[in-house]
């Protein structure tokens, strides 16, 4: 299968991606937030619950794992990769080593993990993954982001993408503008445009084949603390227009991150985005889908609470969020869906 075949399977089937690639630190933080004392077994159990959710493959085309999980076995003894494959879900892996403070750029981050990446990608390909993700974190605020931080992160994304393609893996390039502040929709629009232009310039210079690449951007939206929370339609309109201005037509697809939005809001915005993106005059040349972590996982994590007797109810909740996200892709999501059981 060529890179563009794999990419098309990930983004072109009117299904989305599930990110379950939290680092150990982030996964522990999530477990602590529901009152658990995190350890490797609990992390494994949580991820096992996710991949063994019945019918997940109806909504999810690919799942992004993390290094800790890729070599582990699920409770039934199968590898996580095998469980996903048997569910019809393509396994992928996050390969960056996290975002660290960037020297000389206070308040900004640079993602690490390029050293030795060629060897790690070769190992991941042998383990059965077909795609890989790298996340750059772009801080937004007064005088931020700086040109230096945008360029350094874009350059790293391009080097990651070229190495992935060399290893036969589809790169998911994720330049994430943090949506946690009080920036307005217009601020987010301007900065997202600048970041995406810089990323695609670096991808071009880095000789990355765009038809074998997936972009994972933030939606263009006001920060979570912004006092003016623009309506769903305005977010969708700004998002589609920003992408049309910046993303080359030969990119295989665009898969949005959720960035801390509730599952309901992420589904509603995705539905509006897809509606606009299929209208004449604003139709996009690439498929649009989701690659959510929190917007799919969060309610299920709270229901599970680390207890075996809650696994089934948690899986029902997880499937419901995956199903609502998929419904948003095919124009069938509405608020009533939230009231119905999965
Ligand atoms: P969220 O959907 O929770 O933003 O996570 C997506 C992701 O993969 C972050 O790297």
XYZ file of C-alpha atoms and ligand atoms in Angstrom:
352
model
C 0.000 0.000 0.000
C 1.333 3.456 -0.863
C 1.423 6.308 1.636
C -1.465 7.993 -0.092
C -3.519 4.734 0.062
C -2.959 4.541 3.830
C -3.777 8.243 4.234
C -6.972 7.829 2.230
C -8.032 4.897 4.414
C -7.494 7.053 7.484
C -9.323 10.171 6.331
C -11.456 9.176 3.378
C -13.917 6.682 4.866
C -16.101 9.181 6.734
C -14.659 7.909 9.980
C -12.195 9.661 12.295
C -9.100 9.063 14.347
C -8.899 8.404 18.045
C -5.882 9.864 19.824
C -4.962 7.723 22.823
C -1.356 8.801 22.831
C -1.126 10.728 26.094
C 2.386 10.659 27.529
C 2.799 8.867 30.850
C 2.738 12.246 32.624
C -0.469 13.385 30.906
C -2.188 10.017 31.330
C -1.255 10.060 35.030
C -2.668 13.585 35.348
C -5.969 12.429 33.827
C -6.110 9.429 36.178
C -5.365 11.678 39.170
C -8.141 14.032 38.085
C -10.651 11.208 38.707
C -9.156 10.428 42.099
C -6.893 7.503 41.180
C -3.314 6.876 42.161
C -1.780 6.280 38.729
C 0.474 3.365 37.874
C 1.406 1.358 34.763
C -1.357 -1.207 35.341
C -4.088 1.425 35.545
C -2.804 3.111 32.385
C -2.844 -0.263 30.645
C -6.344 -1.053 31.894
C -7.662 2.318 30.700
C -6.166 1.892 27.246
C -7.401 -1.710 27.134
C -10.919 -0.470 27.854
C -10.640 1.953 24.929
C -9.369 -0.482 22.299
C -11.766 -3.246 23.304
C -14.860 -1.028 23.016
C -17.326 -3.006 20.868
C -17.987 -1.629 17.378
C -15.375 1.122 17.679
C -14.239 0.362 14.129
C -17.588 1.593 12.820
C -16.600 5.162 13.709
C -12.808 5.082 14.015
C -10.415 4.474 11.113
C -7.147 4.813 13.038
C -5.943 5.018 16.628
C -2.799 6.781 17.789
C -0.923 4.787 20.421
C 2.043 5.740 22.537
C 5.365 3.951 23.000
C 4.329 2.477 26.380
C 1.307 0.760 24.802
C 2.790 -0.459 21.556
C 4.751 -3.262 23.227
C 2.084 -4.135 25.792
C -0.580 -6.779 25.598
C -4.232 -6.194 26.325
C -5.878 -8.176 29.127
C -6.816 -10.976 26.728
C -3.153 -11.492 25.785
C -3.296 -9.969 22.304
C -1.048 -7.018 21.478
C -2.764 -3.631 21.304
C -1.846 -3.525 17.615
C -3.598 -6.873 17.026
C -6.718 -5.792 18.939
C -6.982 -2.655 16.788
C -6.351 -4.489 13.534
C -9.007 -7.069 14.344
C -11.443 -4.210 14.970
C -10.628 -2.791 11.507
C -8.705 0.156 13.000
C -5.302 1.147 11.615
C -2.681 1.434 14.383
C -0.497 4.551 14.562
C 1.974 5.944 17.058
C 3.004 9.259 18.541
C 6.752 9.584 18.058
C 7.685 12.974 19.457
C 9.186 13.024 22.935
C 7.181 15.989 24.189
C 7.398 19.764 24.171
C 10.074 21.395 26.334
C 10.832 25.027 27.211
C 12.579 26.606 24.228
C 15.926 28.196 25.082
C 15.868 32.016 24.657
C 12.091 31.989 24.077
C 10.417 32.377 27.479
C 6.909 30.957 27.580
C 7.329 28.991 24.342
C 8.014 25.345 23.622
C 9.894 23.236 21.139
C 9.074 19.593 20.544
C 11.918 17.132 20.991
C 12.546 13.683 19.536
C 14.321 14.002 16.195
C 17.563 12.379 17.387
C 17.410 8.652 16.659
C 13.966 9.014 15.080
C 14.920 7.120 11.913
C 15.666 3.966 13.955
C 12.563 4.311 16.112
C 10.333 4.709 13.048
C 11.811 1.558 11.526
C 10.999 -0.329 14.761
C 7.446 1.028 14.835
C 6.906 -0.019 11.216
C 7.985 -3.576 12.112
C 5.589 -3.528 15.067
C 2.715 -2.934 12.644
C 1.990 0.799 12.804
C 1.106 2.511 9.543
C 1.223 6.162 10.535
C 2.877 8.436 13.084
C 2.135 11.735 14.792
C 4.256 14.668 15.956
C 2.735 17.482 18.000
C 4.117 21.000 18.082
C 2.731 23.269 20.796
C 2.272 26.917 19.883
C 1.701 29.259 22.838
C -0.601 32.198 22.230
C -0.563 35.439 24.239
C 0.865 38.938 24.349
C 3.652 39.018 21.713
C 3.322 35.238 21.317
C 3.945 33.174 19.357
C 7.335 34.442 18.212
C 8.665 33.917 14.725
C 11.575 31.923 16.190
C 9.301 29.413 17.921
C 6.984 29.020 14.927
C 9.892 28.428 12.551
C 11.741 26.009 14.841
C 8.592 23.931 15.385
C 7.657 23.982 11.699
C 11.149 22.846 10.782
C 10.955 19.939 13.253
C 7.535 18.925 11.865
C 8.972 18.842 8.344
C 11.967 16.745 9.387
C 9.658 14.349 11.212
C 7.375 14.097 8.174
C 10.223 13.351 5.758
C 11.621 10.642 8.066
C 8.171 9.064 8.388
C 7.661 8.900 4.657
C 11.110 7.361 4.241
C 10.042 4.643 6.740
C 6.746 4.031 4.892
C 4.589 5.670 7.583
C 2.056 8.437 6.947
C 2.969 11.522 9.000
C 0.300 13.347 10.966
C 1.596 16.865 11.331
C 0.069 18.593 14.352
C 0.834 22.254 14.946
C -1.484 22.902 17.902
C -2.325 26.434 18.899
C -3.260 26.165 22.552
C -6.928 27.094 22.948
C -6.822 27.560 26.700
C -6.318 31.356 26.894
C -8.529 34.412 26.373
C -7.565 35.100 22.759
C -10.399 35.988 20.399
C -11.526 34.187 17.269
C -9.720 36.830 15.189
C -6.455 36.318 17.151
C -6.709 32.572 16.622
C -7.477 33.034 12.936
C -4.455 35.288 12.350
C -2.048 33.077 14.267
C -3.327 29.802 12.807
C -2.850 31.244 9.322
C 0.721 32.308 10.082
C 1.589 28.953 11.629
C 0.070 26.891 8.800
C 1.788 29.002 6.136
C 5.120 28.471 7.883
C 4.523 24.732 8.310
C 3.654 24.218 4.630
C 6.648 26.282 3.550
C 8.926 24.029 5.643
C 7.213 20.895 4.314
C 7.816 22.131 0.770
C 11.472 22.926 1.427
C 11.805 19.568 3.240
C 10.503 17.679 0.145
C 7.583 16.075 1.929
C 4.950 14.480 -0.344
C 1.699 16.171 0.635
C -0.547 13.433 -0.763
C 0.913 11.111 1.861
C 0.453 13.500 4.788
C -2.388 14.404 7.153
C -2.640 17.803 8.828
C -3.973 17.860 12.401
C -4.830 21.469 13.204
C -6.831 23.242 15.873
C -10.202 24.619 14.875
C -10.164 28.416 14.541
C -12.012 29.381 17.708
C -11.858 31.775 20.633
C -9.739 30.588 23.572
C -11.604 28.680 26.286
C -11.321 31.727 28.598
C -12.314 34.340 26.017
C -15.373 36.310 27.235
C -16.772 36.401 23.689
C -17.645 32.823 22.734
C -18.545 33.054 19.050
C -21.399 30.881 17.738
C -20.672 27.508 16.189
C -21.364 28.781 12.646
C -18.762 31.575 12.962
C -16.127 29.140 14.228
C -16.884 26.785 11.357
C -16.766 29.565 8.777
C -13.445 30.939 10.107
C -11.942 27.445 10.261
C -12.842 26.485 6.696
C -11.737 29.846 5.274
C -8.421 29.762 7.147
C -7.682 26.251 5.884
C -8.657 27.152 2.319
C -6.174 30.054 2.440
C -3.286 27.992 3.775
C -3.527 24.242 3.071
C -2.376 23.077 -0.390
C -4.916 21.068 -2.391
C -2.775 17.925 -2.582
C -2.725 17.318 1.198
C -4.381 13.920 1.856
C -6.677 15.166 4.607
C -7.268 17.341 7.624
C -8.127 15.825 11.037
C -8.988 18.263 13.819
C -7.820 17.991 17.404
C -10.384 18.827 20.095
C -8.139 20.994 22.292
C -10.144 20.813 25.516
C -13.590 21.529 24.041
C -16.403 19.389 25.378
C -17.384 16.451 23.207
C -20.728 18.099 22.442
C -19.154 21.357 21.281
C -16.510 19.548 19.230
C -19.239 17.507 17.483
C -21.403 20.575 16.828
C -18.479 22.539 15.374
C -17.307 19.601 13.279
C -20.811 19.191 11.876
C -20.949 22.892 10.939
C -17.440 22.758 9.437
C -18.369 19.799 7.253
C -21.588 21.440 6.162
C -19.722 24.553 5.003
C -16.923 22.490 3.447
C -19.366 20.670 1.208
C -21.079 23.819 -0.123
C -20.220 25.075 -3.588
C -17.988 28.127 -3.164
C -16.397 26.923 0.074
C -15.859 23.246 -0.673
C -12.484 21.896 0.386
C -10.220 19.793 -1.833
C -9.284 17.507 1.095
C -11.507 15.398 3.365
C -12.082 16.808 6.828
C -12.338 14.565 9.859
C -11.519 14.385 13.556
C -8.577 13.133 15.580
C -9.919 13.696 19.080
C -8.551 12.568 22.417
C -10.360 14.376 25.241
C -13.592 14.977 23.291
C -13.984 11.192 22.940
C -12.365 9.873 26.099
C -13.409 12.241 28.871
C -16.943 11.089 29.833
C -15.861 7.438 29.656
C -12.867 8.051 31.905
C -15.092 9.592 34.566
C -17.578 6.711 34.419
C -14.847 4.074 34.554
C -13.153 5.537 37.659
C -10.688 2.636 37.652
C -13.312 -0.022 38.494
C -13.883 -3.228 36.539
C -17.618 -3.159 37.169
C -17.849 0.173 35.284
C -16.026 -0.969 32.139
C -19.153 -1.717 30.129
C -20.861 1.613 30.928
C -17.619 3.466 30.170
C -17.343 1.708 26.803
C -20.921 2.682 25.997
C -20.012 6.321 26.753
C -16.841 6.121 24.676
C -18.712 4.627 21.737
C -21.339 7.331 22.031
C -18.762 10.127 21.690
C -17.045 8.352 18.786
C -20.436 7.839 17.154
C -21.492 11.488 17.653
C -18.186 12.624 16.132
C -18.747 10.361 13.151
C -22.338 11.545 12.811
C -20.945 15.089 12.564
C -18.859 13.981 9.588
C -21.807 12.586 7.700
C -24.174 15.445 8.490
C -26.299 13.474 10.934
C -25.312 14.986 14.281
C -27.866 16.923 16.274
C -28.341 17.827 19.910
C -31.020 15.126 20.262
C -28.378 12.500 19.652
C -26.880 13.492 22.967
C -30.096 12.500 24.737
C -30.338 9.103 23.128
C -28.320 6.208 24.493
C -25.543 4.704 22.392
P -7.320 16.574 22.126
O -8.358 16.140 21.161
O -7.610 16.236 23.549
O -6.927 18.018 21.927
O -6.020 15.746 21.796
C -5.628 15.604 20.496
C -4.205 15.281 20.471
O -3.823 14.314 19.867
C -3.265 16.169 21.171
O -1.959 15.867 20.776
